[in-house]
mmCIF file of C-alpha atoms in Angstrom:
data_model
loop_
_atom_site.group_PDB
_atom_site.id
_atom_site.type_symbol
_atom_site.label_atom_id
_atom_site.label_comp_id
_atom_site.label_asym_id
_atom_site.label_seq_id
_atom_site.Cartn_x
_atom_site.Cartn_y
_atom_site.Cartn_z
ATOM 1 C CA UNK A 1 5.347 -74.300 234.564
ATOM 2 C CA UNK A 2 6.224 -72.481 231.384
ATOM 3 C CA UNK A 3 9.604 -71.291 230.283
ATOM 4 C CA UNK A 4 10.697 -68.402 228.113
ATOM 5 C CA UNK A 5 14.112 -67.676 226.721
ATOM 6 C CA UNK A 6 16.008 -64.857 225.099
ATOM 7 C CA UNK A 7 19.305 -63.020 224.961
ATOM 8 C CA UNK A 8 20.459 -59.845 226.648
ATOM 9 C CA UNK A 9 19.196 -56.783 224.878
ATOM 10 C CA UNK A 10 17.874 -58.983 222.075
ATOM 11 C CA UNK A 11 21.408 -59.569 220.787
ATOM 12 C CA UNK A 12 22.234 -62.950 219.249
ATOM 13 C CA UNK A 13 24.680 -65.304 220.885
ATOM 14 C CA UNK A 14 28.082 -64.692 219.305
ATOM 15 C CA UNK A 15 29.724 -68.010 220.185
ATOM 16 C CA UNK A 16 32.348 -66.241 222.290
ATOM 17 C CA UNK A 17 31.856 -68.603 225.219
ATOM 18 C CA UNK A 18 30.427 -65.949 227.526
ATOM 19 C CA UNK A 19 26.780 -66.994 227.333
ATOM 20 C CA UNK A 20 24.965 -68.778 230.144
ATOM 21 C CA UNK A 21 21.400 -70.037 230.426
ATOM 22 C CA UNK A 22 19.996 -68.940 233.791
ATOM 23 C CA UNK A 23 16.689 -69.942 235.381
ATOM 24 C CA UNK A 24 14.959 -68.111 238.231
ATOM 25 C CA UNK A 25 11.800 -69.156 240.026
ATOM 26 C CA UNK A 26 9.210 -68.409 242.657
ATOM 27 C CA UNK A 27 8.577 -71.370 244.895
ATOM 28 C CA UNK A 28 6.697 -72.240 248.060
ATOM 29 C CA UNK A 29 8.655 -73.952 250.823
ATOM 30 C CA UNK A 30 9.003 -77.545 249.670
ATOM 31 C CA UNK A 31 11.182 -80.529 250.362
ATOM 32 C CA UNK A 32 12.176 -83.105 247.748
ATOM 33 C CA UNK A 33 9.167 -85.129 246.677
ATOM 34 C CA UNK A 34 6.618 -82.510 247.709
ATOM 35 C CA UNK A 35 4.297 -81.205 244.957
ATOM 36 C CA UNK A 36 5.970 -77.804 244.507
ATOM 37 C CA UNK A 37 9.422 -79.394 244.230
ATOM 38 C CA UNK A 38 8.165 -82.037 241.815
ATOM 39 C CA UNK A 39 6.603 -79.304 239.650
ATOM 40 C CA UNK A 40 9.882 -77.365 239.671
ATOM 41 C CA UNK A 41 11.816 -80.439 238.550
ATOM 42 C CA UNK A 42 9.311 -81.083 235.758
ATOM 43 C CA UNK A 43 9.460 -77.479 234.595
ATOM 44 C CA UNK A 44 13.250 -77.582 234.345
ATOM 45 C CA UNK A 45 13.401 -80.541 231.981
ATOM 46 C CA UNK A 46 13.243 -78.617 228.706
ATOM 47 C CA UNK A 47 14.998 -75.409 229.776
ATOM 48 C CA UNK A 48 18.589 -76.550 229.092
ATOM 49 C CA UNK A 49 19.467 -74.259 231.970
ATOM 50 C CA UNK A 50 23.050 -74.041 233.178
ATOM 51 C CA UNK A 51 22.385 -72.277 236.482
ATOM 52 C CA UNK A 52 19.257 -72.336 238.652
ATOM 53 C CA UNK A 53 18.518 -69.796 241.382
ATOM 54 C CA UNK A 54 16.351 -70.949 244.296
ATOM 55 C CA UNK A 55 14.743 -68.774 246.998
ATOM 56 C CA UNK A 56 16.240 -68.119 250.419
ATOM 57 C CA UNK A 57 16.330 -71.289 252.575
ATOM 58 C CA UNK A 58 13.813 -73.016 250.280
ATOM 59 C CA UNK A 59 13.426 -76.468 251.816
ATOM 60 C CA UNK A 60 11.695 -75.676 255.131
ATOM 61 C CA UNK A 61 9.009 -73.380 256.545
ATOM 62 C CA UNK A 62 10.203 -69.820 257.122
ATOM 63 C CA UNK A 63 11.968 -69.920 260.500
ATOM 64 C CA UNK A 64 12.074 -66.177 261.080
ATOM 65 C CA UNK A 65 8.281 -65.865 261.129
ATOM 66 C CA UNK A 66 8.485 -66.754 264.837
ATOM 67 C CA UNK A 67 9.739 -64.026 267.233
ATOM 68 C CA UNK A 68 11.216 -66.600 269.631
ATOM 69 C CA UNK A 69 13.866 -69.180 268.840
ATOM 70 C CA UNK A 70 12.590 -72.777 268.684
ATOM 71 C CA UNK A 71 15.351 -75.424 268.937
ATOM 72 C CA UNK A 72 13.103 -78.122 267.455
ATOM 73 C CA UNK A 73 12.202 -76.030 264.412
ATOM 74 C CA UNK A 74 15.878 -75.176 263.965
ATOM 75 C CA UNK A 75 16.944 -78.822 263.979
ATOM 76 C CA UNK A 76 14.157 -79.691 261.539
ATOM 77 C CA UNK A 77 15.259 -76.932 259.167
ATOM 78 C CA UNK A 78 18.876 -78.106 259.262
ATOM 79 C CA UNK A 79 17.788 -81.649 258.419
ATOM 80 C CA UNK A 80 15.441 -80.475 255.651
ATOM 81 C CA UNK A 81 18.211 -78.478 254.007
ATOM 82 C CA UNK A 82 20.675 -81.351 254.292
ATOM 83 C CA UNK A 83 18.148 -83.445 252.374
ATOM 84 C CA UNK A 84 17.498 -80.623 249.918
ATOM 85 C CA UNK A 85 21.165 -80.254 249.014
ATOM 86 C CA UNK A 86 21.449 -84.020 248.572
ATOM 87 C CA UNK A 87 18.503 -83.889 246.151
ATOM 88 C CA UNK A 88 20.096 -81.365 243.776
ATOM 89 C CA UNK A 89 21.756 -83.888 241.420
ATOM 90 C CA UNK A 90 18.313 -85.291 240.577
ATOM 91 C CA UNK A 91 17.293 -81.943 239.044
ATOM 92 C CA UNK A 92 19.747 -82.471 236.187
ATOM 93 C CA UNK A 93 20.954 -78.854 236.416
ATOM 94 C CA UNK A 94 24.715 -78.158 236.308
ATOM 95 C CA UNK A 95 24.655 -75.449 239.001
ATOM 96 C CA UNK A 96 22.339 -74.111 241.713
ATOM 97 C CA UNK A 97 22.590 -71.032 243.948
ATOM 98 C CA UNK A 98 20.539 -70.602 247.111
ATOM 99 C CA UNK A 99 21.011 -70.241 250.866
ATOM 100 C CA UNK A 100 20.552 -72.546 253.819
ATOM 101 C CA UNK A 101 20.722 -72.522 257.632
ATOM 102 C CA UNK A 102 23.971 -73.845 259.093
ATOM 103 C CA UNK A 103 25.400 -74.155 262.592
ATOM 104 C CA UNK A 104 29.138 -74.045 263.148
ATOM 105 C CA UNK A 105 31.119 -73.449 266.327
ATOM 106 C CA UNK A 106 27.885 -72.774 268.193
ATOM 107 C CA UNK A 107 26.767 -70.013 265.830
ATOM 108 C CA UNK A 108 23.638 -70.162 263.699
ATOM 109 C CA UNK A 109 24.068 -68.668 260.235
ATOM 110 C CA UNK A 110 22.325 -68.212 256.896
ATOM 111 C CA UNK A 111 24.838 -69.357 254.279
ATOM 112 C CA UNK A 112 24.709 -68.635 250.556
ATOM 113 C CA UNK A 113 26.075 -71.461 248.453
ATOM 114 C CA UNK A 114 26.907 -72.476 244.909
ATOM 115 C CA UNK A 115 26.354 -76.157 244.175
ATOM 116 C CA UNK A 116 27.736 -77.632 240.959
ATOM 117 C CA UNK A 117 27.738 -81.107 239.467
ATOM 118 C CA UNK A 118 31.514 -80.978 239.292
ATOM 119 C CA UNK A 119 32.465 -79.524 242.673
ATOM 120 C CA UNK A 120 29.435 -80.137 244.882
ATOM 121 C CA UNK A 121 28.599 -77.694 247.687
ATOM 122 C CA UNK A 122 30.650 -74.493 247.851
ATOM 123 C CA UNK A 123 29.886 -71.851 250.511
ATOM 124 C CA UNK A 124 29.759 -68.301 249.154
ATOM 125 C CA UNK A 125 29.275 -66.224 252.296
ATOM 126 C CA UNK A 126 27.306 -65.853 255.539
ATOM 127 C CA UNK A 127 24.430 -63.375 255.593
ATOM 128 C CA UNK A 128 25.649 -60.249 257.360
ATOM 129 C CA UNK A 129 22.591 -57.978 257.395
ATOM 130 C CA UNK A 130 19.662 -59.315 259.371
ATOM 131 C CA UNK A 131 16.224 -57.713 259.791
ATOM 132 C CA UNK A 132 14.228 -57.763 263.027
ATOM 133 C CA UNK A 133 10.570 -57.027 262.342
ATOM 134 C CA UNK A 134 7.235 -58.771 262.225
ATOM 135 C CA UNK A 135 7.556 -61.949 260.182
ATOM 136 C CA UNK A 136 11.294 -61.483 259.683
ATOM 137 C CA UNK A 137 12.887 -62.012 263.123
ATOM 138 C CA UNK A 138 16.221 -63.018 261.642
ATOM 139 C CA UNK A 139 18.265 -61.382 264.397
ATOM 140 C CA UNK A 140 16.600 -63.840 266.797
ATOM 141 C CA UNK A 141 17.379 -66.904 264.697
ATOM 142 C CA UNK A 142 20.774 -66.113 263.193
ATOM 143 C CA UNK A 143 24.130 -64.614 264.018
ATOM 144 C CA UNK A 144 25.350 -62.116 261.413
ATOM 145 C CA UNK A 145 28.310 -63.179 259.355
ATOM 146 C CA UNK A 146 31.327 -61.018 258.542
ATOM 147 C CA UNK A 147 31.298 -58.673 255.598
ATOM 148 C CA UNK A 148 31.930 -60.982 252.631
ATOM 149 C CA UNK A 149 34.886 -60.708 250.309
ATOM 150 C CA UNK A 150 34.141 -58.917 247.054
ATOM 151 C CA UNK A 151 35.430 -61.771 244.919
ATOM 152 C CA UNK A 152 33.097 -64.415 243.512
ATOM 153 C CA UNK A 153 33.159 -68.125 242.696
ATOM 154 C CA UNK A 154 33.566 -69.384 239.150
ATOM 155 C CA UNK A 155 31.132 -71.511 237.162
ATOM 156 C CA UNK A 156 31.962 -71.606 233.462
ATOM 157 C CA UNK A 157 31.966 -67.997 232.213
ATOM 158 C CA UNK A 158 30.136 -66.845 235.355
ATOM 159 C CA UNK A 159 31.801 -65.239 238.356
ATOM 160 C CA UNK A 160 29.112 -65.594 241.009
ATOM 161 C CA UNK A 161 28.591 -63.626 244.209
ATOM 162 C CA UNK A 162 25.514 -63.551 246.409
ATOM 163 C CA UNK A 163 23.557 -60.845 248.164
ATOM 164 C CA UNK A 164 21.079 -62.725 250.355
ATOM 165 C CA UNK A 165 17.718 -60.952 250.430
ATOM 166 C CA UNK A 166 18.094 -57.759 252.557
ATOM 167 C CA UNK A 167 21.776 -57.571 251.657
ATOM 168 C CA UNK A 168 20.689 -56.422 248.199
ATOM 169 C CA UNK A 169 19.929 -52.990 249.665
ATOM 170 C CA UNK A 170 23.603 -52.602 250.600
ATOM 171 C CA UNK A 171 24.568 -51.346 247.153
ATOM 172 C CA UNK A 172 28.249 -51.057 248.031
ATOM 173 C CA UNK A 173 28.331 -54.854 247.823
ATOM 174 C CA UNK A 174 27.257 -54.717 244.180
ATOM 175 C CA UNK A 175 29.850 -52.041 243.401
ATOM 176 C CA UNK A 176 32.773 -53.794 245.083
ATOM 177 C CA UNK A 177 31.774 -57.149 243.578
ATOM 178 C CA UNK A 178 31.601 -55.625 240.115
ATOM 179 C CA UNK A 179 35.041 -54.070 240.512
ATOM 180 C CA UNK A 180 36.343 -57.507 241.554
ATOM 181 C CA UNK A 181 35.070 -59.050 238.309
ATOM 182 C CA UNK A 182 31.758 -60.535 239.463
ATOM 183 C CA UNK A 183 29.353 -60.695 236.516
ATOM 184 C CA UNK A 184 26.421 -62.493 238.186
ATOM 185 C CA UNK A 185 25.043 -61.133 241.471
ATOM 186 C CA UNK A 186 22.579 -63.711 242.821
ATOM 187 C CA UNK A 187 19.902 -62.882 245.388
ATOM 188 C CA UNK A 188 17.913 -65.675 247.040
ATOM 189 C CA UNK A 189 14.944 -63.937 248.693
ATOM 190 C CA UNK A 190 12.099 -64.354 251.154
ATOM 191 C CA UNK A 191 10.229 -61.083 250.617
ATOM 192 C CA UNK A 192 6.661 -59.931 251.118
ATOM 193 C CA UNK A 193 4.121 -59.191 248.398
ATOM 194 C CA UNK A 194 3.679 -55.563 249.413
ATOM 195 C CA UNK A 195 7.270 -54.703 248.524
ATOM 196 C CA UNK A 196 7.599 -56.517 245.196
ATOM 197 C CA UNK A 197 8.121 -53.457 242.997
ATOM 198 C CA UNK A 198 10.580 -51.955 245.479
ATOM 199 C CA UNK A 199 12.596 -55.147 245.452
ATOM 200 C CA UNK A 200 12.634 -55.125 241.669
ATOM 201 C CA UNK A 201 13.891 -51.543 241.825
ATOM 202 C CA UNK A 202 16.677 -52.665 244.175
ATOM 203 C CA UNK A 203 17.684 -55.373 241.717
ATOM 204 C CA UNK A 204 17.851 -52.867 238.884
ATOM 205 C CA UNK A 205 19.902 -50.447 240.998
ATOM 206 C CA UNK A 206 22.314 -53.200 242.047
ATOM 207 C CA UNK A 207 22.818 -54.250 238.426
ATOM 208 C CA UNK A 208 23.400 -50.672 237.334
ATOM 209 C CA UNK A 209 25.766 -49.772 240.158
ATOM 210 C CA UNK A 210 27.828 -52.951 239.937
ATOM 211 C CA UNK A 211 27.824 -53.568 236.202
ATOM 212 C CA UNK A 212 26.646 -57.152 236.720
ATOM 213 C CA UNK A 213 23.548 -59.190 235.998
ATOM 214 C CA UNK A 214 21.157 -59.262 238.948
ATOM 215 C CA UNK A 215 19.289 -62.563 239.204
ATOM 216 C CA UNK A 216 16.905 -63.474 241.993
ATOM 217 C CA UNK A 217 14.382 -66.084 243.121
ATOM 218 C CA UNK A 218 11.764 -65.560 245.828
ATOM 219 C CA UNK A 219 9.501 -67.605 248.029
ATOM 220 C CA UNK A 220 5.924 -67.702 246.750
ATOM 221 C CA UNK A 221 2.794 -67.407 248.864
ATOM 222 C CA UNK A 222 1.862 -70.599 250.662
ATOM 223 C CA UNK A 223 -0.199 -71.503 253.699
ATOM 224 C CA UNK A 224 -0.145 -69.949 257.170
ATOM 225 C CA UNK A 225 2.999 -67.944 257.912
ATOM 226 C CA UNK A 226 4.027 -68.421 254.277
ATOM 227 C CA UNK A 227 0.965 -66.592 252.906
ATOM 228 C CA UNK A 228 2.554 -63.150 252.671
ATOM 229 C CA UNK A 229 5.448 -63.950 250.364
ATOM 230 C CA UNK A 230 5.360 -62.161 247.039
ATOM 231 C CA UNK A 231 7.164 -64.279 244.463
ATOM 232 C CA UNK A 232 8.729 -62.378 241.540
ATOM 233 C CA UNK A 233 12.060 -63.816 240.548
ATOM 234 C CA UNK A 234 13.957 -61.749 238.009
ATOM 235 C CA UNK A 235 16.812 -61.563 235.526
ATOM 236 C CA UNK A 236 18.155 -58.020 235.037
ATOM 237 C CA UNK A 237 20.988 -56.999 232.732
ATOM 238 C CA UNK A 238 23.928 -54.748 233.758
ATOM 239 C CA UNK A 239 22.138 -51.663 232.414
ATOM 240 C CA UNK A 240 19.125 -52.284 234.636
ATOM 241 C CA UNK A 241 16.804 -53.706 231.985
ATOM 242 C CA UNK A 242 14.459 -56.426 233.212
ATOM 243 C CA UNK A 243 14.918 -59.371 230.849
ATOM 244 C CA UNK A 244 12.389 -61.575 232.614
ATOM 245 C CA UNK A 245 10.385 -61.904 235.812
ATOM 246 C CA UNK A 246 8.351 -64.725 237.235
ATOM 247 C CA UNK A 247 4.713 -64.641 238.275
ATOM 248 C CA UNK A 248 2.131 -67.018 239.694
ATOM 249 C CA UNK A 249 1.180 -67.856 236.099
ATOM 250 C CA UNK A 250 4.825 -68.275 235.023
ATOM 251 C CA UNK A 251 6.812 -69.353 238.100
ATOM 252 C CA UNK A 252 9.889 -70.408 236.137
ATOM 253 C CA UNK A 253 11.733 -68.125 233.695
ATOM 254 C CA UNK A 254 14.891 -68.894 231.712
ATOM 255 C CA UNK A 255 17.087 -66.494 229.758
ATOM 256 C CA UNK A 256 20.318 -66.958 227.858
ATOM 257 C CA UNK A 257 22.540 -64.080 228.903
ATOM 258 C CA UNK A 258 25.822 -62.813 227.502
ATOM 259 C CA UNK A 259 28.080 -62.325 230.511
ATOM 260 C CA UNK A 260 30.425 -60.288 228.337
ATOM 261 C CA UNK A 261 27.860 -57.500 228.719
ATOM 262 C CA UNK A 262 28.974 -57.111 232.330
ATOM 263 C CA UNK A 263 32.590 -56.478 231.376
ATOM 264 C CA UNK A 264 31.492 -53.944 228.779
ATOM 265 C CA UNK A 265 29.161 -52.242 231.253
ATOM 266 C CA UNK A 266 31.901 -51.778 233.839
ATOM 267 C CA UNK A 267 33.753 -49.519 231.403
ATOM 268 C CA UNK A 268 30.779 -47.138 231.229
ATOM 269 C CA UNK A 269 28.997 -44.642 233.477
ATOM 270 C CA UNK A 270 28.256 -44.908 236.386
ATOM 271 C CA UNK A 271 30.589 -47.872 236.916
ATOM 272 C CA UNK A 272 33.652 -45.950 235.705
ATOM 273 C CA UNK A 273 33.437 -43.160 238.271
ATOM 274 C CA UNK A 274 36.760 -42.318 239.929
ATOM 275 C CA UNK A 275 37.016 -41.215 243.545
ATOM 276 C CA UNK A 276 37.710 -42.423 247.092
ATOM 277 C CA UNK A 277 37.447 -46.205 247.317
ATOM 278 C CA UNK A 278 37.373 -46.782 243.562
ATOM 279 C CA UNK A 279 41.031 -47.622 243.080
#
């Protein structure tokens, strides 16, 4: 894995304390110790990253490929993600954002989380918008969560909120999060290769509408039901400029971003529009 770095808009770091090194990736489903996970860990060693974004539910085969619920596969995925979360300290990264399957009070959910060395596992929200189509039978496997609060969780200068995969298309989430002070909108994805450029467009639109950085990681093509995933993680600035994107040749990309750019962007068009719901 190779790593590149840079600053937003080519501007130098000003020492104001608002910069953050962020790494995004494309990754096949892999548990700790498996080759893809070992390669990810090796690629992170020299990045000095402060926040890593992983794909949607990264530690088990894609559950929603099957149109019928399988209790055994569900239990295996829960166990795999328990192990995956426990493995995060070994990466040597201060913070990680991803999602994982959870079951609480008899309901199956897809939960976004922020894990940090200091605070451990912190739930962000439960995925509320679930597709139901070939290869993505999420309405079969999961119960939708409530509409998440607009506010984010803090990590250093970052105020982090998540839009899990299909939730990215609900642009009101980006707008309300931006108004609440979120400067880093994180999207763990499991998206197909045929829609890669459309997803990148959605990331740019979310960044522009919310005045926040859009950062995303995606599942990469693997074997069997995993073969259709399209990779392409990205880092996009609040004006919609793509600062970096991953590829099969470069599955790990790091950028140093100035989160102060988000605050400045929110004072400009189209984030400063006034009207119903903008107070």
